[in-house]
Each structure stands twice: as C-alpha cells, then as structure tokens.
Short mmCIF file of C-alpha atoms in Angstrom, two decimals:
data_model
loop_
_atom_site.label_atom_id
_atom_site.label_comp_id
_atom_site.label_asym_id
_atom_site.label_seq_id
_atom_site.Cartn_x
_atom_site.Cartn_y
_atom_site.Cartn_z
CA MET B 1 56.86 47.99 80.39
CA LEU B 2 58.52 48.13 76.98
CA ARG B 3 57.02 49.72 73.76
CA PHE B 4 58.81 49.36 70.44
CA ILE B 5 58.36 49.28 66.57
CA HIS B 6 59.23 45.91 64.83
CA CYS B 7 59.88 46.54 61.09
CA ALA B 8 61.42 44.30 58.55
CA ASP B 9 61.94 44.14 54.72
CA LEU B 10 61.59 47.82 54.11
CA HIS B 11 63.43 47.55 50.68
CA LEU B 12 64.06 51.20 50.55
CA ASP B 13 65.59 51.32 46.95
CA ARG B 14 63.31 48.74 45.52
CA SER B 15 61.39 49.53 42.36
CA PHE B 16 57.85 48.58 41.79
CA GLU B 17 57.59 45.62 39.51
CA GLY B 18 55.15 44.60 36.41
CA LEU B 19 54.61 48.16 35.52
CA TYR B 20 55.81 47.91 32.01
CA LEU B 21 52.58 49.17 30.50
CA MET B 22 52.49 52.28 32.40
CA ASN B 23 55.54 54.22 30.57
CA GLU B 24 56.22 57.58 32.00
CA SER B 25 53.83 57.17 35.02
CA VAL B 26 56.35 55.09 36.68
CA ASP B 27 58.51 58.19 37.49
CA GLU B 28 55.80 59.26 40.09
CA LEU B 29 56.62 56.11 42.33
CA LEU B 30 60.17 57.18 42.98
CA GLU B 31 59.42 58.93 46.13
CA ILE B 32 56.96 56.27 47.49
CA ASN B 33 59.81 54.28 49.46
CA GLU B 34 60.92 57.58 51.05
CA LYS B 35 57.51 58.29 52.21
CA VAL B 36 57.05 55.04 53.83
CA LEU B 37 60.33 55.53 55.80
CA GLU B 38 59.06 58.93 56.77
CA SER B 39 55.67 57.40 57.92
CA ILE B 40 57.39 54.67 59.89
CA VAL B 41 59.70 57.34 61.75
CA SER B 42 56.62 59.69 62.35
CA VAL B 43 54.70 56.73 63.87
CA ALA B 44 57.62 55.87 66.28
CA ILE B 45 58.09 59.53 67.49
CA GLN B 46 54.21 59.98 67.90
CA GLU B 47 53.87 56.81 69.82
CA ALA B 48 56.97 57.69 71.85
CA VAL B 49 58.40 54.31 71.57
CA ASP B 50 61.55 53.18 73.45
CA PHE B 51 63.19 51.86 70.31
CA VAL B 52 62.74 50.88 66.77
CA LEU B 53 63.75 47.38 65.42
CA LEU B 54 64.75 47.06 61.73
CA VAL B 55 65.14 43.46 61.15
CA GLY B 56 67.02 43.01 57.76
CA ASP B 57 66.51 44.09 54.12
CA THR B 58 66.15 47.67 55.15
CA PHE B 59 67.69 48.28 51.80
CA HIS B 60 67.09 46.18 48.61
CA GLN B 61 70.72 45.66 47.85
CA ASN B 62 73.85 45.81 49.62
CA ARG B 63 75.25 48.81 47.55
CA PRO B 64 72.35 51.33 48.37
CA SER B 65 72.64 54.51 46.11
CA LEU B 66 74.03 57.74 47.87
CA LYS B 67 70.62 59.22 47.52
CA THR B 68 68.94 56.48 49.32
CA GLN B 69 71.49 56.31 52.13
CA HIS B 70 71.15 60.10 52.58
CA GLN B 71 67.46 59.79 52.83
CA PHE B 72 67.64 56.85 55.42
CA PHE B 73 70.31 58.85 57.45
CA THR B 74 67.92 61.93 57.56
CA GLN B 75 65.01 59.99 59.01
CA MET B 76 67.29 58.18 61.55
CA SER B 77 68.39 61.63 62.65
CA ARG B 78 64.81 62.48 63.35
CA LEU B 79 64.80 59.65 65.66
CA GLU B 80 68.00 60.72 67.27
CA VAL B 81 66.58 64.00 68.23
CA ALA B 82 63.60 62.43 69.60
CA HIS B 83 65.96 60.19 71.70
CA ILE B 84 64.73 56.99 70.37
CA PRO B 85 67.24 54.29 69.49
CA VAL B 86 67.35 52.06 66.51
CA TYR B 87 68.48 48.47 66.32
CA LEU B 88 69.56 47.44 62.72
CA SER B 89 70.42 44.00 61.36
CA PHE B 90 71.32 43.37 57.79
CA GLY B 91 69.59 40.74 55.58
CA ASN B 92 70.27 38.54 52.57
CA HIS B 93 69.70 41.44 50.35
CA ASP B 94 71.50 44.20 51.98
CA TYR B 95 74.15 42.01 53.64
CA TYR B 96 76.67 44.15 55.35
CA GLU B 97 79.84 45.62 54.19
CA GLU B 98 81.05 48.59 55.83
CA ALA B 99 82.78 50.08 52.74
CA ARG B 100 79.48 50.41 50.91
CA TYR B 101 78.43 53.43 53.07
CA TRP B 102 78.99 57.02 52.29
CA PHE B 103 78.02 58.33 55.94
CA ASP B 104 78.53 57.32 59.37
CA PHE B 105 75.46 55.94 61.10
CA PRO B 106 73.98 58.15 63.73
CA LYS B 107 74.81 57.51 67.20
CA ASN B 108 71.31 56.24 67.93
CA VAL B 109 71.57 53.45 65.50
CA HIS B 110 73.00 50.05 66.82
CA LEU B 111 74.26 47.78 64.39
CA PHE B 112 74.67 44.07 64.18
CA THR B 113 77.25 43.76 61.75
CA GLU B 114 78.57 39.99 62.33
CA GLU B 115 77.22 36.61 61.34
CA THR B 116 78.01 35.60 65.00
CA VAL B 117 75.16 36.49 67.16
CA GLN B 118 75.73 39.66 69.37
CA THR B 119 73.90 41.02 72.40
CA ILE B 120 73.38 44.79 72.96
CA THR B 121 71.86 45.97 76.27
CA GLY B 122 70.00 49.18 76.84
CA GLU B 123 67.96 51.05 79.27
CA THR B 124 64.55 53.12 78.52
CA LYS B 125 64.03 56.75 79.88
CA GLN B 126 62.02 55.02 82.73
CA GLY B 127 65.01 52.99 83.69
CA VAL B 128 63.79 49.73 82.22
CA SER B 129 66.75 47.43 81.14
CA TYR B 130 66.54 45.33 78.11
CA CYS B 131 68.68 42.92 75.91
CA ILE B 132 68.49 42.45 72.26
CA SER B 133 70.30 39.83 70.50
CA GLY B 134 70.85 39.50 66.81
CA PHE B 135 73.03 38.83 63.67
CA SER B 136 73.48 40.15 60.24
CA TYR B 137 74.22 38.50 56.92
CA GLN B 138 77.65 39.20 55.46
CA LYS B 139 76.96 37.40 52.05
CA PRO B 140 73.49 36.67 50.27
CA TRP B 141 72.94 33.55 51.97
CA LEU B 142 73.33 31.83 55.38
CA ASP B 143 73.09 28.12 55.28
CA GLU B 144 73.02 27.34 59.01
CA SER B 145 70.52 28.02 61.75
CA LYS B 146 71.82 30.74 64.05
CA VAL B 147 69.30 30.03 67.10
CA ALA B 148 71.99 27.98 69.14
CA GLN B 149 74.34 31.00 69.12
CA PHE B 150 71.61 33.19 70.94
CA PRO B 151 72.10 33.17 74.70
CA ARG B 152 69.39 32.28 77.15
CA ARG B 153 67.27 34.98 78.44
CA GLN B 154 68.92 37.90 80.35
CA GLY B 155 67.84 40.90 82.02
CA THR B 156 64.43 42.24 82.63
CA TYR B 157 63.44 41.83 78.95
CA HIS B 158 65.07 39.93 76.10
CA ILE B 159 64.37 40.21 72.48
CA GLY B 160 65.67 38.19 69.50
CA MET B 161 66.10 39.73 65.96
CA TYR B 162 66.29 37.00 63.35
CA HIS B 163 66.15 37.41 59.73
CA GLY B 164 65.48 33.88 58.46
CA ASP B 165 63.03 31.34 56.98
CA PRO B 166 62.25 28.19 58.61
CA GLN B 167 61.62 26.46 55.25
CA GLY B 168 64.48 28.14 53.32
CA GLU B 169 67.82 26.29 53.38
CA HIS B 170 69.92 29.34 52.42
CA TYR B 171 68.33 31.96 54.63
CA ALA B 172 69.18 31.11 58.21
CA PRO B 173 66.71 28.12 58.65
CA PHE B 174 65.33 27.85 62.20
CA VAL B 175 62.92 25.49 64.34
CA VAL B 176 60.50 27.42 66.24
CA GLN B 177 60.65 25.12 69.29
CA GLU B 178 64.22 25.95 69.66
CA MET B 179 63.52 29.59 69.81
CA LYS B 180 61.06 29.02 72.59
CA GLN B 181 63.54 27.34 74.64
CA LYS B 182 65.69 30.47 74.84
CA GLY B 183 62.97 32.10 77.21
CA TYR B 184 62.75 35.35 75.36
CA ASP B 185 59.71 37.82 75.51
CA TYR B 186 59.64 38.52 71.76
CA TRP B 187 61.13 37.25 68.64
CA ALA B 188 61.44 39.93 65.70
CA LEU B 189 61.54 38.16 62.45
CA GLY B 190 62.31 39.28 58.97
CA HIS B 191 62.62 37.85 55.33
CA ILE B 192 59.06 36.68 54.75
CA HIS B 193 56.90 39.56 53.24
CA VAL B 194 53.65 38.28 54.49
CA ALA B 195 52.55 39.02 58.05
CA THR B 196 52.92 35.71 59.93
CA GLU B 197 52.56 34.62 63.74
CA LEU B 198 54.67 31.42 64.04
CA SER B 199 53.84 31.40 67.76
CA THR B 200 52.08 33.79 70.35
CA GLN B 201 53.60 32.18 73.59
CA PRO B 202 56.07 33.79 73.23
CA PRO B 203 55.43 36.03 70.03
CA ILE B 204 57.63 34.64 67.01
CA ILE B 205 56.36 36.89 64.36
CA TYR B 206 56.81 38.20 60.71
CA PRO B 207 55.46 41.81 60.52
CA GLY B 208 55.29 41.53 56.61
CA THR B 209 56.81 44.09 54.24
CA PRO B 210 55.58 47.77 55.06
CA GLN B 211 54.98 48.49 51.27
CA GLY B 212 54.31 46.03 48.53
CA HIS B 213 56.30 46.14 45.53
CA THR B 214 54.73 43.81 43.31
CA GLN B 215 51.04 42.44 42.79
CA LYS B 216 51.57 39.53 44.87
CA GLU B 217 52.23 41.78 47.87
CA LYS B 218 48.64 43.13 48.10
CA GLU B 219 48.33 42.49 51.64
CA THR B 220 50.86 44.93 53.66
CA PRO B 221 50.02 45.22 57.25
CA GLY B 222 52.76 47.49 57.91
CA ILE B 223 54.68 47.54 61.03
CA LEU B 224 53.98 46.18 64.36
CA LEU B 225 53.53 48.40 67.61
CA VAL B 226 54.74 46.06 70.40
CA THR B 227 54.19 46.29 74.14
CA LEU B 228 55.96 43.94 76.57
CA THR B 229 54.92 43.80 80.33
CA GLN B 230 56.19 41.01 82.66
CA GLY B 231 54.42 37.92 81.46
CA GLU B 232 52.40 39.59 78.68
CA ALA B 233 53.04 40.73 75.16
CA THR B 234 50.66 42.58 72.90
CA TRP B 235 51.06 44.00 69.49
CA GLU B 236 48.88 45.89 66.68
CA ALA B 237 49.66 46.32 63.08
CA ILE B 238 49.99 50.11 61.75
CA PRO B 239 49.57 50.58 58.06
CA VAL B 240 52.31 52.78 56.71
CA HIS B 241 52.12 51.88 52.99
CA GLN B 242 51.78 54.72 50.56
CA LEU B 243 50.42 52.71 47.61
CA SER B 244 48.04 49.87 47.37
CA TRP B 245 47.72 47.04 44.79
CA GLN B 246 43.94 46.59 43.59
CA GLU B 247 42.03 44.52 41.28
CA ILE B 248 38.72 45.96 39.63
CA THR B 249 36.46 43.89 37.40
CA LEU B 250 34.20 45.97 34.97
CA SER B 251 31.44 44.50 33.02
CA LEU B 252 31.23 45.60 29.52
CA ALA B 253 27.93 43.93 28.79
CA GLY B 254 25.81 45.89 26.13
CA VAL B 255 28.84 47.95 25.14
CA SER B 256 29.09 47.75 21.44
CA ASN B 257 32.25 50.03 20.48
CA GLN B 258 35.39 51.63 21.72
CA ARG B 259 33.89 54.93 22.63
CA MET B 260 31.32 53.37 25.01
CA ALA B 261 33.81 51.25 26.44
CA LEU B 262 36.06 54.37 27.11
CA GLU B 263 33.45 56.24 28.65
CA LYS B 264 32.46 53.32 31.07
CA ILE B 265 36.05 52.85 32.05
CA GLN B 266 36.44 56.44 32.97
CA ARG B 267 33.16 56.53 35.02
CA LEU B 268 34.90 53.97 37.54
CA PHE B 269 37.06 56.70 39.05
CA THR B 270 35.26 59.10 41.25
CA VAL B 271 37.43 59.16 44.29
CA SER B 272 41.27 59.77 44.50
CA GLN B 273 42.94 56.67 46.22
CA LYS B 274 46.80 55.81 46.09
CA ALA B 275 46.50 52.76 44.22
CA LEU B 276 48.03 50.65 41.36
CA ILE B 277 44.99 49.00 39.55
CA ARG B 278 44.91 45.88 37.59
CA LEU B 279 41.61 46.25 35.39
CA VAL B 280 39.78 43.37 34.31
CA LEU B 281 37.20 43.80 31.58
CA SER B 282 34.58 41.15 31.38
CA GLU B 283 31.36 40.36 29.06
CA THR B 284 33.00 41.77 26.00
CA ALA B 285 31.06 39.85 23.70
CA ASP B 286 29.14 42.84 22.31
CA LEU B 287 32.44 44.71 21.25
CA PRO B 288 34.04 44.09 17.81
CA LYS B 289 36.52 41.17 17.45
CA ASN B 290 40.07 42.33 18.31
CA TRP B 291 38.72 45.69 19.62
CA LEU B 292 41.70 45.99 21.80
CA ASN B 293 44.94 44.90 20.66
CA ALA B 294 48.23 44.99 22.47
CA LYS B 295 49.21 48.30 20.97
CA GLU B 296 45.99 50.03 21.60
CA LYS B 297 45.82 48.59 25.22
CA LYS B 298 49.23 50.37 25.88
CA GLU B 299 47.76 53.54 24.18
CA LEU B 300 44.50 53.31 26.32
CA ILE B 301 46.37 52.79 29.62
CA ALA B 302 48.73 55.72 28.80
CA TYR B 303 45.69 57.98 28.09
CA LEU B 304 43.77 56.97 31.07
CA ASN B 305 46.63 57.44 33.44
CA HIS B 306 47.22 60.89 31.76
CA GLU B 307 43.50 61.88 32.30
CA LEU B 308 43.52 60.35 36.22
CA GLN B 309 46.80 62.66 36.77
CA LEU B 310 45.21 65.89 35.24
CA GLN B 311 42.02 65.31 37.40
CA GLY B 312 44.43 65.02 40.60
CA PHE B 313 43.66 61.39 41.01
CA ALA B 314 46.32 59.12 42.68
CA GLN B 315 45.16 55.99 40.99
CA ARG B 316 47.11 54.49 38.09
CA ILE B 317 46.37 51.48 35.87
CA TYR B 318 49.25 49.07 35.53
CA GLN B 319 47.62 46.29 33.68
CA MET B 320 44.46 45.43 31.78
CA GLU B 321 43.04 42.21 30.98
CA GLU B 322 40.04 41.05 29.02
CA ILE B 323 38.23 38.04 30.40
CA GLN B 324 36.66 35.62 27.59
CA VAL B 325 33.38 34.05 28.03
CA VAL B 326 33.61 30.58 29.45
CA PHE B 327 30.90 27.64 28.58
CA GLU B 328 29.30 26.85 31.88
CA GLN B 329 27.62 23.75 30.71
CA GLN B 330 29.60 20.47 31.34
CA VAL B 331 29.49 17.53 28.91
CA GLN B 332 29.10 14.34 30.59
CA LEU B 333 31.07 11.49 29.33
CA ASN B 334 29.64 8.17 29.73
CA ALA B 335 32.30 5.70 28.99
CA SER B 336 34.19 3.05 30.75
CA PRO B 337 37.36 4.05 32.65
CA ALA B 338 39.55 2.36 30.17
CA LEU B 339 37.90 4.18 27.11
CA LYS B 340 38.39 7.37 29.18
CA ARG B 341 41.99 6.83 29.66
CA ALA B 342 42.66 5.82 26.05
CA LEU B 343 40.77 9.24 24.68
CA PHE B 344 42.90 11.29 27.15
CA GLN B 345 45.99 9.51 26.17
CA GLN B 346 45.26 10.15 22.51
CA TYR B 347 44.93 14.06 23.05
CA GLN B 348 48.20 14.20 24.81
CA ASP B 349 50.00 13.70 21.47
CA ALA B 350 51.12 17.12 20.35
CA ASP B 351 49.97 16.80 16.64
CA VAL B 352 46.58 15.53 17.59
CA PHE B 353 46.19 18.30 20.03
CA ARG B 354 47.41 20.97 17.54
CA GLU B 355 44.80 19.50 14.88
CA VAL B 356 41.84 19.71 17.29
CA MET B 357 42.62 23.25 18.49
CA ALA B 358 42.94 24.58 14.75
CA GLU B 359 39.36 23.20 14.06
CA LEU B 360 37.97 24.34 17.30
CA LEU B 361 39.12 28.01 16.74
CA GLN B 362 37.56 27.86 13.11
CA HIS B 363 34.20 26.83 14.48
CA PRO B 364 31.82 29.83 14.29
CA ILE B 365 30.61 29.40 18.03
CA ALA B 366 34.13 28.81 19.43
CA SER B 367 35.40 31.96 17.50
CA LYS B 368 32.87 34.12 19.56
CA VAL B 369 33.88 33.05 22.79
CA MET B 370 37.54 32.31 22.49
CA LYS B 371 40.18 34.30 20.62
CA MET B 372 43.54 32.93 19.37
CA GLU B 373 45.23 35.83 20.98
CA ALA B 374 43.57 35.03 24.46
CA PHE B 375 44.55 31.51 23.88
CA GLN B 376 48.20 32.26 23.10
CA GLN B 377 48.34 34.48 26.23
CA GLY B 378 47.04 31.83 28.37
CA VAL B 379 49.52 29.44 27.13
CA PHE B 380 52.28 31.95 27.84
CA GLU B 381 51.09 32.65 31.28
CA VAL B 382 51.02 29.02 32.20
CA ALA B 383 54.57 28.29 30.59
CA SER B 384 55.85 31.64 32.38
CA LYS B 385 54.52 30.13 36.00
CA GLU B 386 56.14 26.75 35.26
CA ILE B 387 59.62 28.35 34.37
CA GLU B 388 59.33 30.66 37.49
CA GLN B 389 58.51 27.54 39.78
CA GLU B 390 61.44 25.70 37.96
CA TYR B 391 63.81 28.67 38.65
CA VAL B 392 62.72 29.07 42.38
CA TRP B 393 62.53 25.64 43.42
CA LYS B 394 65.33 23.96 41.46
CA GLY B 395 67.50 26.78 40.18
CA SER B 396 70.00 29.24 41.95
CA ASP B 397 70.12 30.33 45.44
CA ASN B 398 68.69 33.59 44.58
CA GLU B 399 65.28 33.52 45.91
CA THR B 400 62.60 34.94 43.69
CA ASP B 401 59.41 34.62 45.45
CA SER B 402 58.55 37.81 46.68
CA SER B 403 56.85 36.60 49.95
CA ARG B 404 60.21 35.33 50.95
CA ASP B 405 62.69 38.01 50.03
#
C-alpha cells in the first residue's frame, strides 16, 4: 500500500487580489500562505504518509523572495525529521532556474529540474517500491505535450506528475487517453485551480489550489490524501485553507438612514470566521438618494474592518455593493418579426441609445430604481469583462484566468 499527499498550485508568495478597498487590513493577510504550507506539512506528518507530491507552481514566481524560500525550507525540514520524502516539480509560474535559490534543498526533497521527463525510484519504510515520473518548466510556457516522454509503467507502483492543461496550448497540453495508455496507478496533475477529476480509472486528477487568492477561487478543496493498493485507488480532499471567500446579501428594507444601515450591518457579525466578505446590500429604496458614495463606501469598509479587529473577529469586508431594484414586469411587444428587427436595429445606433437613456434616467419612476452611478458602474464592469476576455483568449501567452494558473 502507498499513502501520499497530492498538492499543486500552492503559489506561496502570491498576494490576495481585489482588496483595494481594505487599506491597512491587507497587512494582516501576509502570513496566510505560510500558515497554509504549515498546515499541509502537519497533515502529512499526522497521517504518516509515505511521501508528498508538489506538482508545480509551489511558488507564484520563479524568483521567490528570500523570506519565502526560508519559510518553505523550514517546513520541508519538518518533513525531513519525520522521514517523509518530497517530490517537487516546477510549473509555468515558478519555472526552474537554479541560481534563484539562496539555500540548498533539504536532502528529502527530490527535484524534477528538466523539461525532459525523468523517473525517480523510491521505497517506503515498509519496503514497498515505487516510481515517480515527471518534468519541470524552464520557461513560462511549454507548447508541446510531454506524455510521449513518460515511460510505460515500471515497478510495483508508478505515478505521473504533470503540470499542464489539456486545453491550454502553451501549458504542456495533453490527451487523457494517451495518459491512460501508460498503465500508471495515478496521475497527479497541476495548473488548474479548480478540483477536477479527468479520469477515475486510473485517477487523473487536479486537486485544485489549497488556498484561493481571488474571489473566483471560492471553492478550495485543499490537498488530496491518496491511498493506492494493488488494483485500487482512493482519495479524499483535506481542507487546509486559512481564509475563505464569502458573499453575504443583506436586505435594508425599511432602513431610512445611514445610522440604521450601519447598525444593521454590524449585527451581521456574531461569530468569528476566517473569511473575506463581499457584502451585497439589497432593497435600499427607503434610504436617501446617493446615501453611500464611493468615498463613504471606502470609509465604511475601513470602519467596519477596524471594529471587527477590535472585537477579535477574523472576518474582513473587501467589497461592498448595492443592488438596485429591477422591474419584474415584462412588456410583451406584439409586433411582426420584421418590425421588431427594425426597432432593435434603431436602438443599436449610439446617438439614439444615448438620447433614450438620458430621457429614461430623468423619468421620476426610473430615477427611483436606477441611479446614473450604478448604470455607469454596470457598463464599466461589462466592459472590463470584455477586455479581460480579449486579453486572455486573443492576447499574450501569459494566462490570466485564475482557474488555469
């Protein structure tokens, strides 16, 4: 039997993104990554696993800071004391350059340093032999598939380590069926931050990132504890994240002034949780117009986070949004298809659309349910998404989608 930890995309020195409204509270998050790594090592020691796999992007960049390196080697030394080997490959973010490292890797850490596939053999304390095959990036991308370089199954157990993306042409693309033909007991994948099982016979699995660093990475299953026996494989996700991303919607129906709004928001927090919170305020029609402008929003977030800190609560608000009331009634347009097309074509004209919107926002009913600021923000968000998609899919080789990092 083999028991091991499968971890990938740790991104040790990555900052938490989208926290520009939190001001000084961001400083509290600097030690989160270190605590995640410490938790992973503690699980490995507690479970007395045979080894640990780190499948690429352990660091967020190929020039990790001296402090980050020291923290990492300190935790690897804990595993060395426990006689637990570590097998580490480098991904597209932390692609390998020997000169970048200030310290020697502990003797229990076995590195894949070449883009050519290598195989390392090992033996557990119980005398069970195994083979682990893998490769590393030496630049930020790998255009070709590496599967063909992997040898066919050898020894009692054989595991493949592969940092790549079946749909990403610059990140060692691969075909699942070709992996299956190698006869391996397990394929430990890295690169995609969402837990994904591409196959169960044999297991070909992304564990996901252990700690989400953006609001898109809310689901962070953690690391996988894998058990292999002859002809069978089982695995379970073990959460190790130190901070979660949450969204809370609060109704302000009947709230008529800022003081009442503040009191109701503060009553939300009764239990301390390690969480970054996006607070969505709904049903704000009874509040004065423009009751929360951009400057006041930032001040309110700073005040609430300061109060949470004083109370010893671990939650922090990183974003606050106000939902506008939306008309639920739909108007049925009884007209021929040709007339409908003509009407919609007319409003595609930019000048016509601007005139209609100007009149609409001046209407007494519309002004109560839709504010110009909210409309502008909505347009900005849509435009930002379009620009982001254009950059990701048509732009440079640098992947920006956090799920494929």
